[in-house]
Coordinates of C-alpha atoms in Angstrom, one line a residue:
Chain A
M1 CA -80.0 19.6 -141.9
R2 CA -83.4 20.2 -140.3
P3 CA -84.0 19.3 -136.6
E4 CA -86.6 16.7 -137.6
E5 CA -84.2 15.0 -140.0
I6 CA -81.5 14.9 -137.3
R7 CA -84.0 13.4 -134.9
E8 CA -85.2 10.8 -137.4
K9 CA -81.7 9.7 -138.3
A10 CA -80.5 9.6 -134.7
N11 CA -83.6 7.5 -133.9
S12 CA -82.7 4.9 -136.4
V13 CA -79.2 4.7 -134.9
F14 CA -80.7 4.2 -131.5
Q15 CA -83.1 1.5 -132.7
E16 CA -80.2 -0.4 -134.3
V17 CA -77.7 0.0 -131.4
F18 CA -80.2 -0.9 -128.7
K19 CA -81.8 -3.6 -130.9
D20 CA -85.3 -2.2 -130.4
P21 CA -87.3 -1.3 -133.5
N22 CA -90.0 0.4 -131.4
L23 CA -87.6 2.7 -129.5
Q24 CA -88.6 6.3 -129.9
I25 CA -86.0 8.8 -128.6
Q26 CA -87.2 11.7 -126.3
D27 CA -85.2 14.8 -125.3
A28 CA -85.2 13.8 -121.6
M29 CA -84.1 10.2 -122.3
S30 CA -80.8 9.1 -120.7
A31 CA -78.9 5.9 -119.9
K32 CA -81.1 5.1 -116.9
D33 CA -84.2 5.0 -119.1
V34 CA -83.0 2.4 -121.6
E35 CA -82.2 -1.1 -120.3
K36 CA -79.4 -1.9 -122.6
W37 CA -77.7 1.5 -122.3
D38 CA -74.5 0.4 -120.6
S39 CA -70.8 1.4 -121.2
L40 CA -70.5 -0.9 -124.2
N41 CA -73.6 0.3 -126.0
H42 CA -72.9 3.9 -125.1
L43 CA -69.5 3.6 -126.9
V44 CA -71.2 1.8 -129.9
M45 CA -74.0 4.4 -130.0
I46 CA -71.6 7.4 -130.0
S47 CA -69.4 5.9 -132.7
S48 CA -72.5 5.0 -134.8
I49 CA -73.8 8.6 -134.4
E50 CA -70.4 10.0 -135.5
E51 CA -70.4 7.7 -138.5
A52 CA -74.0 8.4 -139.5
F53 CA -73.6 12.2 -139.4
G54 CA -69.9 12.3 -140.4
I55 CA -68.9 14.2 -137.2
K56 CA -66.5 13.8 -134.3
I57 CA -67.7 14.5 -130.7
K58 CA -65.1 15.5 -128.2
L59 CA -64.9 13.9 -124.7
K60 CA -65.6 17.3 -123.0
E61 CA -68.8 17.6 -125.2
L62 CA -69.8 14.1 -124.3
I63 CA -69.6 14.6 -120.6
A64 CA -71.6 17.9 -120.9
M65 CA -74.5 16.0 -122.5
K66 CA -77.0 14.9 -119.9
N67 CA -79.7 13.4 -122.2
V68 CA -80.7 12.7 -125.8
G69 CA -81.8 16.3 -126.3
D70 CA -78.3 17.5 -125.5
L71 CA -76.9 15.0 -128.0
L72 CA -79.3 16.2 -130.8
K73 CA -78.2 19.8 -130.1
T74 CA -74.6 18.9 -130.4
I75 CA -75.2 17.0 -133.6
A76 CA -77.1 20.1 -135.0
T77 CA -74.1 22.5 -134.3
K78 CA -71.7 20.1 -135.9
V79 CA -73.7 19.3 -139.1
S80 CA -74.6 22.9 -139.8
Chain B
M1 CA -59.0 -0.4 -87.5
V2 CA -62.6 0.1 -86.2
S3 CA -61.2 2.4 -83.5
A4 CA -59.3 4.4 -86.1
L5 CA -62.5 4.6 -88.1
E6 CA -64.5 5.8 -85.1
Q7 CA -61.8 8.4 -84.4
S8 CA -62.0 9.7 -88.0
L9 CA -65.8 10.2 -87.7
V10 CA -65.1 12.5 -84.8
T11 CA -61.9 14.2 -85.9
Y12 CA -63.2 15.1 -89.4
R13 CA -66.8 15.8 -88.4
D14 CA -67.2 18.9 -90.7
K15 CA -65.3 17.5 -93.7
N16 CA -66.8 15.6 -96.5
A17 CA -66.7 11.9 -96.4
F18 CA -68.6 11.1 -99.6
Y19 CA -69.7 12.6 -102.9
I20 CA -72.6 10.6 -104.2
R21 CA -75.0 11.5 -107.0
E22 CA -73.9 15.2 -107.0
Q23 CA -74.2 15.6 -103.2
Y24 CA -71.6 15.8 -100.5
Y25 CA -72.1 14.0 -97.1
S26 CA -70.0 14.9 -94.1
Y27 CA -68.2 12.7 -91.6
G28 CA -70.7 14.1 -89.1
A29 CA -73.6 12.9 -91.1
L30 CA -72.0 9.5 -91.7
Q31 CA -71.4 9.1 -87.9
E32 CA -75.1 10.0 -87.2
R33 CA -76.5 7.4 -89.6
A34 CA -73.8 4.8 -88.8
Q35 CA -74.6 5.1 -85.0
A36 CA -78.3 4.8 -85.7
I37 CA -77.6 1.5 -87.4
S38 CA -75.1 0.2 -84.9
S39 CA -77.4 1.0 -81.9
Y40 CA -80.3 -0.8 -83.7
L41 CA -78.1 -3.8 -84.3
N42 CA -76.9 -3.7 -80.7
L43 CA -80.5 -4.2 -79.6
H44 CA -81.7 -6.6 -82.3
N45 CA -78.6 -8.5 -83.4
T46 CA -77.1 -9.4 -80.0
S47 CA -75.3 -12.5 -81.4
R48 CA -73.7 -10.3 -84.0
L49 CA -74.7 -12.4 -87.0
P50 CA -73.7 -11.1 -90.5
V51 CA -75.9 -8.3 -91.9
G52 CA -76.7 -7.7 -95.5
V53 CA -76.4 -4.4 -97.4
I54 CA -78.1 -3.8 -100.8
G55 CA -75.4 -2.1 -102.9
Y56 CA -77.3 0.8 -104.4
D57 CA -75.1 3.9 -104.9
A58 CA -76.5 5.8 -102.0
F59 CA -75.1 7.5 -98.9
E60 CA -77.1 5.1 -96.6
T61 CA -75.4 2.1 -98.2
Y62 CA -72.0 3.3 -96.9
A63 CA -73.5 4.4 -93.6
A64 CA -74.9 0.8 -93.3
I65 CA -71.4 -0.7 -94.0
I66 CA -69.8 1.5 -91.4
G67 CA -72.7 1.0 -88.9
I68 CA -72.5 -2.8 -89.2
M69 CA -68.7 -2.7 -88.8
L70 CA -69.0 -0.5 -85.6
S71 CA -71.5 -3.0 -84.2
G72 CA -69.0 -5.7 -84.6
A73 CA -70.9 -7.7 -87.2
A74 CA -69.8 -8.7 -90.7
Y75 CA -71.4 -7.0 -93.7
V76 CA -72.5 -8.9 -96.7
P77 CA -73.1 -6.9 -99.9
I78 CA -76.0 -7.8 -102.2
H79 CA -75.9 -6.6 -105.8
P80 CA -79.0 -4.8 -106.9
A81 CA -78.7 -6.4 -110.4
N82 CA -78.5 -9.9 -109.1
P83 CA -81.4 -12.2 -109.6
M84 CA -83.4 -13.1 -106.4
D85 CA -82.2 -16.8 -106.5
R86 CA -78.6 -15.8 -106.2
N87 CA -79.4 -13.4 -103.4
T88 CA -81.3 -16.1 -101.6
S89 CA -78.3 -18.4 -101.8
I90 CA -76.1 -15.6 -100.4
I91 CA -78.5 -14.8 -97.6
E92 CA -78.9 -18.5 -96.7
Q93 CA -75.2 -19.3 -96.8
S94 CA -74.2 -16.4 -94.6
E95 CA -77.3 -16.7 -92.3
L96 CA -78.2 -13.1 -92.5
C97 CA -80.6 -11.9 -89.9
F98 CA -81.3 -8.5 -91.6
V99 CA -80.7 -6.7 -94.8
F100 CA -80.3 -2.9 -95.1
A101 CA -81.8 -1.0 -98.0
P102 CA -80.9 2.7 -98.3
N103 CA -84.1 4.7 -98.5
T104 CA -87.6 4.6 -100.0
S105 CA -86.5 5.6 -103.5
Y106 CA -84.9 2.2 -103.9
S107 CA -87.0 -0.9 -104.2
F108 CA -85.9 -4.3 -102.9
E109 CA -88.9 -6.6 -103.3
H110 CA -87.5 -8.0 -106.6
L111 CA -84.2 -8.8 -104.9
I112 CA -85.0 -10.3 -101.5
D113 CA -87.6 -12.8 -100.5
I114 CA -89.1 -10.6 -97.8
S115 CA -91.2 -13.5 -96.4
K116 CA -87.9 -15.0 -95.1
T117 CA -85.6 -12.0 -94.6
K118 CA -86.3 -8.8 -92.8
V119 CA -85.3 -5.7 -94.8
I120 CA -84.7 -2.4 -92.9
T121 CA -84.6 1.0 -94.5
V122 CA -81.6 2.9 -93.2
A123 CA -83.2 6.3 -93.7
D124 CA -86.1 5.3 -91.5
L125 CA -84.0 4.5 -88.4
S126 CA -84.2 7.0 -85.6
S127 CA -81.0 8.7 -84.5
A128 CA -79.4 7.1 -81.5
S129 CA -76.0 7.3 -79.8
F130 CA -73.9 4.2 -79.8
E131 CA -71.1 3.2 -77.4
R132 CA -69.3 0.0 -78.3
N133 CA -69.5 -2.3 -75.3
H134 CA -67.3 -5.1 -76.6
I135 CA -63.9 -5.5 -78.1
I136 CA -63.7 -6.6 -81.7
S137 CA -61.5 -9.7 -81.9
P138 CA -59.0 -10.1 -84.8
N139 CA -60.8 -13.2 -85.8
D140 CA -64.2 -11.5 -86.1
I141 CA -65.4 -11.3 -89.7
A142 CA -65.4 -7.8 -91.2
Y143 CA -67.2 -8.7 -94.5
I144 CA -68.1 -11.7 -96.6
L145 CA -67.9 -11.3 -100.4
F146 CA -69.3 -13.9 -102.8
T147 CA -67.5 -14.8 -105.9
S148 CA -69.0 -17.0 -108.7
G149 CA -68.3 -20.7 -108.1
S150 CA -67.7 -23.1 -110.9
T151 CA -70.7 -25.1 -109.8
G152 CA -73.0 -22.1 -110.2
V153 CA -73.4 -21.7 -106.4
P154 CA -71.7 -18.5 -105.2
K155 CA -68.7 -19.0 -102.9
G156 CA -68.4 -16.9 -99.7
V157 CA -65.0 -15.4 -98.9
P158 CA -65.0 -14.2 -95.2
I159 CA -62.4 -11.6 -94.4
T160 CA -61.5 -11.1 -90.8
H161 CA -60.6 -7.8 -89.1
H162 CA -57.1 -9.3 -88.8
N163 CA -57.0 -9.8 -92.6
L164 CA -58.3 -6.3 -93.3
E165 CA -55.9 -4.6 -90.7
S166 CA -53.0 -6.5 -92.4
F167 CA -54.1 -5.1 -95.7
I168 CA -54.3 -1.5 -94.3
D169 CA -50.9 -2.0 -92.7
S170 CA -49.4 -3.3 -96.0
F171 CA -51.1 -0.4 -97.9
F172 CA -49.7 2.4 -95.8
A173 CA -46.3 0.8 -95.7
L174 CA -46.1 1.6 -99.4
G175 CA -45.5 5.2 -98.4
Y176 CA -48.4 7.0 -100.1
E177 CA -48.6 10.7 -99.1
L178 CA -52.2 11.2 -98.4
N179 CA -54.2 13.6 -96.2
S180 CA -57.7 14.9 -95.5
N181 CA -57.6 17.0 -98.6
D182 CA -57.3 14.0 -101.0
R183 CA -60.1 13.0 -103.3
F184 CA -60.5 9.3 -104.0
L185 CA -62.4 7.5 -106.8
Q186 CA -64.7 4.7 -105.6
M187 CA -65.8 3.2 -108.9
F188 CA -66.6 -0.3 -107.7
D189 CA -69.8 -2.0 -106.8
I190 CA -69.6 -2.9 -103.1
T191 CA -69.8 -6.6 -104.0
F192 CA -66.3 -6.3 -105.4
D193 CA -63.5 -6.0 -102.8
L194 CA -61.6 -3.2 -104.5
S195 CA -64.5 -1.1 -103.2
V196 CA -63.2 -1.7 -99.7
M197 CA -59.9 0.1 -100.4
S198 CA -61.7 2.8 -102.3
Y199 CA -63.9 3.9 -99.4
L200 CA -61.9 2.7 -96.4
V201 CA -58.6 4.3 -97.1
P202 CA -60.1 7.8 -97.6
L203 CA -62.2 7.4 -94.4
L204 CA -59.1 6.6 -92.4
K205 CA -57.4 9.7 -93.8
G206 CA -60.3 12.1 -93.5
A207 CA -60.5 12.3 -97.3
C208 CA -63.5 12.2 -99.6
A209 CA -64.6 9.3 -101.7
Y210 CA -66.4 10.0 -105.0
T211 CA -68.7 7.2 -106.0
V212 CA -69.8 5.8 -109.4
P213 CA -73.3 4.3 -109.7
F214 CA -73.4 0.7 -111.0
D215 CA -76.0 1.5 -113.6
S216 CA -74.1 4.5 -115.1
V217 CA -72.0 4.7 -118.3
K218 CA -69.0 4.1 -116.0
Y219 CA -66.1 5.3 -118.1
M220 CA -67.9 8.6 -118.9
F221 CA -68.9 9.0 -115.3
I222 CA -65.4 8.4 -114.0
Y223 CA -63.8 10.8 -116.5
E224 CA -66.3 13.5 -115.4
L225 CA -65.4 13.0 -111.7
L226 CA -61.7 13.1 -112.6
E227 CA -62.0 16.2 -114.6
N228 CA -64.6 18.2 -112.6
H229 CA -63.5 17.2 -109.1
K230 CA -59.7 17.0 -109.7
L231 CA -59.5 13.6 -108.0
T232 CA -56.1 12.7 -106.6
F233 CA -56.2 9.0 -106.0
T234 CA -57.8 6.4 -108.3
L235 CA -57.9 2.6 -108.3
M236 CA -59.5 1.4 -111.5
V237 CA -59.8 -1.7 -113.6
P238 CA -57.7 -1.5 -116.8
S239 CA -60.8 -1.9 -119.1
I240 CA -61.7 1.7 -118.2
L241 CA -58.6 2.8 -120.1
S242 CA -59.6 0.9 -123.2
Y243 CA -62.8 2.8 -123.3
L244 CA -61.1 6.2 -122.7
R245 CA -58.2 5.5 -125.1
P246 CA -59.8 7.2 -128.2
Y247 CA -59.9 10.4 -126.1
F248 CA -56.5 10.3 -124.5
S249 CA -55.3 13.3 -126.6
E250 CA -58.0 15.4 -124.9
I251 CA -57.3 14.2 -121.3
E252 CA -55.0 16.1 -119.0
L253 CA -55.2 15.5 -115.3
P254 CA -52.3 17.2 -113.5
E255 CA -53.9 16.9 -110.0
L256 CA -53.9 13.1 -110.0
K257 CA -51.2 11.9 -107.6
Y258 CA -51.7 8.1 -107.7
S259 CA -53.3 6.0 -110.5
L260 CA -53.6 2.3 -109.5
F261 CA -54.8 -0.6 -111.6
C262 CA -56.1 -3.9 -110.4
G263 CA -58.5 -6.7 -111.3
E264 CA -57.3 -7.8 -114.7
A265 CA -54.1 -7.7 -116.8
L266 CA -52.8 -4.2 -117.4
Y267 CA -51.1 -3.7 -120.8
A268 CA -47.8 -1.9 -121.2
D269 CA -48.7 0.1 -124.3
I270 CA -51.9 1.6 -123.0
T271 CA -50.2 2.3 -119.7
Q272 CA -47.5 4.4 -121.3
E273 CA -50.1 6.4 -123.3
W274 CA -52.2 6.9 -120.1
K275 CA -49.1 8.3 -118.3
R276 CA -49.0 11.2 -120.7
C277 CA -52.5 12.2 -119.6
I278 CA -51.5 12.2 -115.9
P279 CA -48.1 13.9 -115.8
N280 CA -47.8 14.1 -112.0
A281 CA -49.1 10.8 -111.0
K282 CA -47.4 7.7 -109.9
V283 CA -48.8 4.7 -111.7
Q284 CA -49.0 1.3 -110.1
N285 CA -50.1 -2.1 -111.2
V286 CA -51.4 -3.9 -108.1
Y287 CA -52.5 -7.5 -107.9
G288 CA -54.5 -9.8 -105.6
P289 CA -57.5 -12.0 -105.4
T290 CA -60.5 -11.4 -102.9
E291 CA -59.1 -14.4 -100.9
A292 CA -56.0 -12.4 -100.0
T293 CA -57.8 -9.2 -99.1
I294 CA -58.1 -6.5 -101.8
F295 CA -54.5 -6.6 -103.2
C296 CA -51.2 -7.9 -102.0
M297 CA -48.6 -7.2 -104.7
T298 CA -47.5 -4.0 -106.3
Y299 CA -45.4 -2.8 -109.2
D300 CA -44.3 0.8 -109.8
C301 CA -44.8 1.7 -113.5
S302 CA -41.7 3.8 -114.2
D303 CA -40.5 4.8 -117.7
V304 CA -39.4 1.3 -118.7
L305 CA -42.1 -1.3 -118.0
K306 CA -41.3 -4.9 -117.4
E307 CA -43.8 -7.1 -119.2
N308 CA -44.7 -10.6 -120.3
N309 CA -46.8 -10.9 -123.5
G310 CA -47.5 -7.2 -123.1
M311 CA -48.9 -7.6 -119.6
V312 CA -47.3 -5.3 -117.0
C313 CA -45.3 -6.9 -114.2
I314 CA -47.0 -7.4 -110.9
G315 CA -43.9 -6.7 -108.9
N316 CA -43.3 -7.6 -105.4
P317 CA -45.4 -8.8 -102.4
M318 CA -46.5 -6.2 -100.0
K319 CA -45.5 -6.1 -96.3
N320 CA -47.9 -8.8 -95.1
C321 CA -47.8 -11.2 -98.0
D322 CA -45.6 -14.2 -98.8
I323 CA -45.6 -15.8 -102.2
L324 CA -44.7 -19.1 -103.6
I325 CA -44.7 -20.3 -107.2
V326 CA -45.4 -24.0 -107.5
D327 CA -45.4 -26.6 -110.3
E328 CA -48.1 -29.2 -111.0
E329 CA -47.0 -31.3 -108.0
S330 CA -47.3 -28.2 -105.7
K331 CA -43.5 -28.1 -105.4
P332 CA -41.8 -24.7 -105.5
T333 CA -40.3 -24.0 -108.9
N334 CA -38.1 -21.3 -110.4
A335 CA -39.9 -21.7 -113.7
K336 CA -43.4 -20.6 -114.6
G337 CA -46.1 -22.0 -112.2
E338 CA -49.1 -21.3 -110.1
L339 CA -48.8 -18.2 -107.9
C340 CA -49.7 -19.0 -104.3
L341 CA -50.2 -16.5 -101.5
G342 CA -49.5 -16.7 -97.8
G343 CA -49.5 -14.4 -94.8
P344 CA -52.1 -12.6 -92.6
Q345 CA -54.1 -11.1 -95.5
V346 CA -55.2 -14.6 -96.7
T347 CA -58.7 -15.7 -95.7
Q348 CA -59.2 -18.5 -93.3
G349 CA -61.2 -20.3 -96.0
Y350 CA -64.4 -20.3 -98.0
L351 CA -67.6 -20.3 -96.1
K352 CA -69.0 -23.8 -95.4
N353 CA -67.1 -25.3 -98.3
E354 CA -64.7 -27.9 -97.0
E355 CA -64.2 -29.5 -100.5
K356 CA -63.1 -26.2 -102.0
N357 CA -60.9 -25.3 -99.0
A358 CA -59.1 -28.6 -99.2
S359 CA -58.3 -28.0 -102.9
S360 CA -57.5 -24.2 -102.7
F361 CA -55.3 -24.1 -99.6
F362 CA -52.2 -26.1 -98.6
M363 CA -49.4 -26.1 -96.1
Y364 CA -45.7 -25.6 -97.0
N365 CA -42.9 -25.3 -94.5
E366 CA -45.6 -24.8 -91.8
A367 CA -47.1 -21.9 -93.6
R368 CA -50.5 -21.8 -95.2
Y369 CA -50.9 -20.8 -98.9
Y370 CA -53.8 -20.1 -101.2
R371 CA -53.7 -21.2 -104.8
T372 CA -54.7 -18.2 -107.0
G373 CA -55.2 -20.1 -110.3
D374 CA -52.9 -17.5 -111.8
L375 CA -49.7 -18.4 -113.6
A376 CA -46.5 -16.4 -112.9
Y377 CA -42.8 -16.5 -112.8
A378 CA -40.0 -14.5 -111.2
D379 CA -37.5 -12.6 -113.4
K380 CA -33.8 -12.2 -112.6
D381 CA -34.5 -9.4 -110.1
G382 CA -37.0 -11.6 -108.3
E383 CA -39.9 -9.5 -109.6
I384 CA -43.1 -11.4 -110.5
L385 CA -44.5 -11.4 -114.0
Y386 CA -48.1 -12.5 -114.6
A387 CA -48.6 -15.1 -117.2
G388 CA -52.4 -15.4 -117.5
R389 CA -55.0 -17.5 -115.7
K390 CA -54.4 -21.1 -115.3
D391 CA -57.9 -21.6 -116.9
Y392 CA -56.7 -19.7 -120.0
Q393 CA -54.1 -22.4 -120.4
V394 CA -56.2 -24.7 -122.5
K395 CA -55.6 -27.9 -124.2
V396 CA -56.6 -28.1 -127.9
M397 CA -56.6 -30.8 -130.5
G398 CA -54.0 -33.4 -129.8
G399 CA -53.5 -32.3 -126.2
F400 CA -51.4 -29.3 -127.1
R401 CA -51.2 -26.8 -124.2
V402 CA -52.0 -23.3 -125.3
E403 CA -51.6 -20.0 -123.4
L404 CA -54.4 -17.8 -124.6
S405 CA -52.5 -14.7 -123.5
E406 CA -49.7 -15.5 -125.9
I407 CA -52.1 -15.5 -128.9
E408 CA -53.6 -12.2 -127.7
H409 CA -50.1 -10.8 -127.4
H410 CA -49.1 -11.5 -131.0
V411 CA -52.4 -9.9 -132.2
R412 CA -51.8 -6.8 -130.1
V413 CA -48.3 -6.5 -131.5
Y414 CA -49.5 -6.8 -135.1
T415 CA -52.6 -4.6 -134.9
S416 CA -51.6 -2.1 -132.1
I417 CA -55.0 -2.7 -130.7
S418 CA -55.1 -3.4 -126.9
G419 CA -58.6 -4.9 -126.9
V420 CA -57.8 -8.5 -127.8
A421 CA -59.3 -11.5 -126.2
A422 CA -58.9 -15.2 -127.1
V423 CA -61.4 -17.7 -125.7
A424 CA -61.5 -21.5 -125.9
V425 CA -64.9 -23.0 -126.5
P426 CA -65.6 -26.7 -126.8
N427 CA -67.3 -27.7 -130.1
A428 CA -70.1 -30.2 -130.4
M429 CA -67.5 -33.0 -130.2
G430 CA -66.2 -31.5 -126.9
I431 CA -62.9 -30.4 -128.5
S432 CA -61.7 -27.0 -127.5
Q433 CA -61.4 -24.5 -130.3
I434 CA -59.8 -21.1 -130.0
F435 CA -61.7 -18.0 -131.1
L436 CA -60.4 -14.5 -131.1
F437 CA -62.2 -11.2 -130.5
V438 CA -60.7 -7.8 -131.4
E439 CA -62.0 -4.4 -130.6
Q440 CA -62.4 -2.5 -133.9
L441 CA -60.2 -4.7 -136.0
N442 CA -58.2 -2.5 -138.5
K443 CA -57.0 -5.3 -140.7
E444 CA -58.4 -8.1 -142.8
V445 CA -59.0 -11.3 -140.9
S446 CA -56.9 -13.1 -143.4
E447 CA -53.9 -10.7 -142.8
V448 CA -54.1 -11.4 -139.1
I449 CA -54.2 -15.2 -139.6
D450 CA -51.3 -15.0 -142.0
Y451 CA -49.3 -13.0 -139.5
L452 CA -50.1 -15.4 -136.7
K453 CA -49.0 -18.3 -138.8
T454 CA -45.5 -16.8 -139.0
Q455 CA -45.5 -16.5 -135.1
M456 CA -47.2 -19.6 -133.7
P457 CA -47.8 -23.3 -134.4
E458 CA -50.9 -24.2 -136.4
Y459 CA -52.8 -25.5 -133.3
M460 CA -52.7 -22.0 -131.8
I461 CA -54.3 -20.3 -134.8
P462 CA -57.8 -19.2 -133.9
A463 CA -60.7 -20.9 -135.7
A464 CA -62.3 -17.5 -136.3
I465 CA -61.7 -13.8 -135.6
H466 CA -64.5 -11.5 -134.7
S467 CA -64.4 -7.7 -134.6
L468 CA -66.5 -5.9 -131.9
V469 CA -66.8 -2.2 -131.4
A470 CA -65.9 -2.8 -127.8
F471 CA -65.9 -5.7 -125.4
P472 CA -68.7 -6.4 -123.0
L473 CA -67.9 -5.7 -119.3
N474 CA -69.1 -7.7 -116.3
S475 CA -70.4 -6.0 -113.2
N476 CA -66.9 -5.5 -111.9
G477 CA -66.0 -3.5 -115.0
K478 CA -63.7 -6.2 -116.4
T479 CA -63.8 -7.7 -119.9
D480 CA -66.6 -10.3 -119.7
R481 CA -64.9 -13.4 -121.2
K482 CA -67.9 -15.6 -120.3
E483 CA -70.1 -13.3 -122.4
L484 CA -67.6 -13.6 -125.3
E485 CA -67.7 -17.4 -125.0
K486 CA -71.5 -17.3 -125.0
M487 CA -71.4 -15.3 -128.3
I488 CA -69.5 -18.2 -129.9
Q489 CA -71.8 -20.9 -128.3
H490 CA -74.9 -18.9 -129.4
A491 CA -73.6 -18.6 -133.0
A492 CA -72.9 -22.3 -133.1
K493 CA -76.6 -23.1 -132.4

């Protein structure tokens, strides 16, 4: 899967989870930048990403991620 | 207690008191800022009126709390996510003269009406030495916390130094082995009284408290602290476990010595699974409302857990707590009834709220008791089992009394899912109907209903079952039942 495809697919997951059709993910974006990004939506977002890409992200990988860019990189290593 | 705190600041000068946003702060640094605050208050708050603190996750927030305590005034936390109206009500009710904000990176203009209340930035205060020139009396107030009132106006719960010292005495009487090398989790917003144990106990022991910002993804942040900093003592709300449960097989925390749970019902099945992640820790379920100072009952979770409807036993009263279980006529009963608490941890009463005080406190055998609104009963060994909130005991069609926790229990047993919540919402006719929420329901709704029909009378069967990925949490990290009720009300419109 090409990086742009990953980004695009992840972007639609974010738009759906955070209920914002105009949301555009950025590499540096993290929970503090998105108003609705709380514990509940984080959990929903991770499980939606896992489902959309058919992957499983481990807890240690999750805590190592500091922003959306890290998440996209993790997805890329798992889908390839 | 304040003297012991002052002693700690000197004795452990070079040790770390806090770890906040990836930075350590020493006891020496804490003393320096706390003294700047207390000497300022000594000059400008001579009548020692209560002082506000905006609860951002910052070093200066804790320095303000300690500084206010040293000055002999009470602190009143203000939540940074509260609307201004609620804060104004808190400020007016507690007659705050000042509010402290941490430093210039945190704004407060949207939280406090600055035309009426003076806000002081802690980081801007000049260093100053402070010598306490008065004795703090046991009846002086240490802090006032506000809980939501049924009328929409927040209720103030003043906790005196005597209340707080009684808690500390009860706490250490439990025999925890703690020293200045321990590392404590402080996951609570300072508007929630479990925060007081989480920063005060480590400070009294020369240990370090690791804090969690209110606007973080809390369960991830907490796990990261547990894993990376090898925390040794944690007090958490049980909801954190529900969020971490999918990852339990990856979690191993051998350094954790004590794992305490408080704030909402702890479920037996998830507790047993959690114990496998923390092989060397003692797990305790602790219980208590803000009105009885932090917590006042404890239960050690050994291999076999006592439970009622899946909810772990709350055990026995601590050293400075008396309990009484009463029936509808406020007479002691051996059956299930309302749990009432007495003893020196119990508050003198709500702030300026005579009506509520008259209904919440009563005398029995010359002792004063607080009605918790929780249902409980004693088992044959005299240990106390929690049986849900009195408010969860609802009356449905035909006046049948229903225990919502019982419905939840049957669903938990059938689905093996711990995230189950039943709510009662009045319909357009004003008749309460029961709705059930389940986290990631793994069965057909009709299967669940059919099973429930084999276990309970028809009037207890939920009108609908909704599956959610996870439950919404309130600012204290507990399952937000009001939000669940709103989902039903919203859908009905």
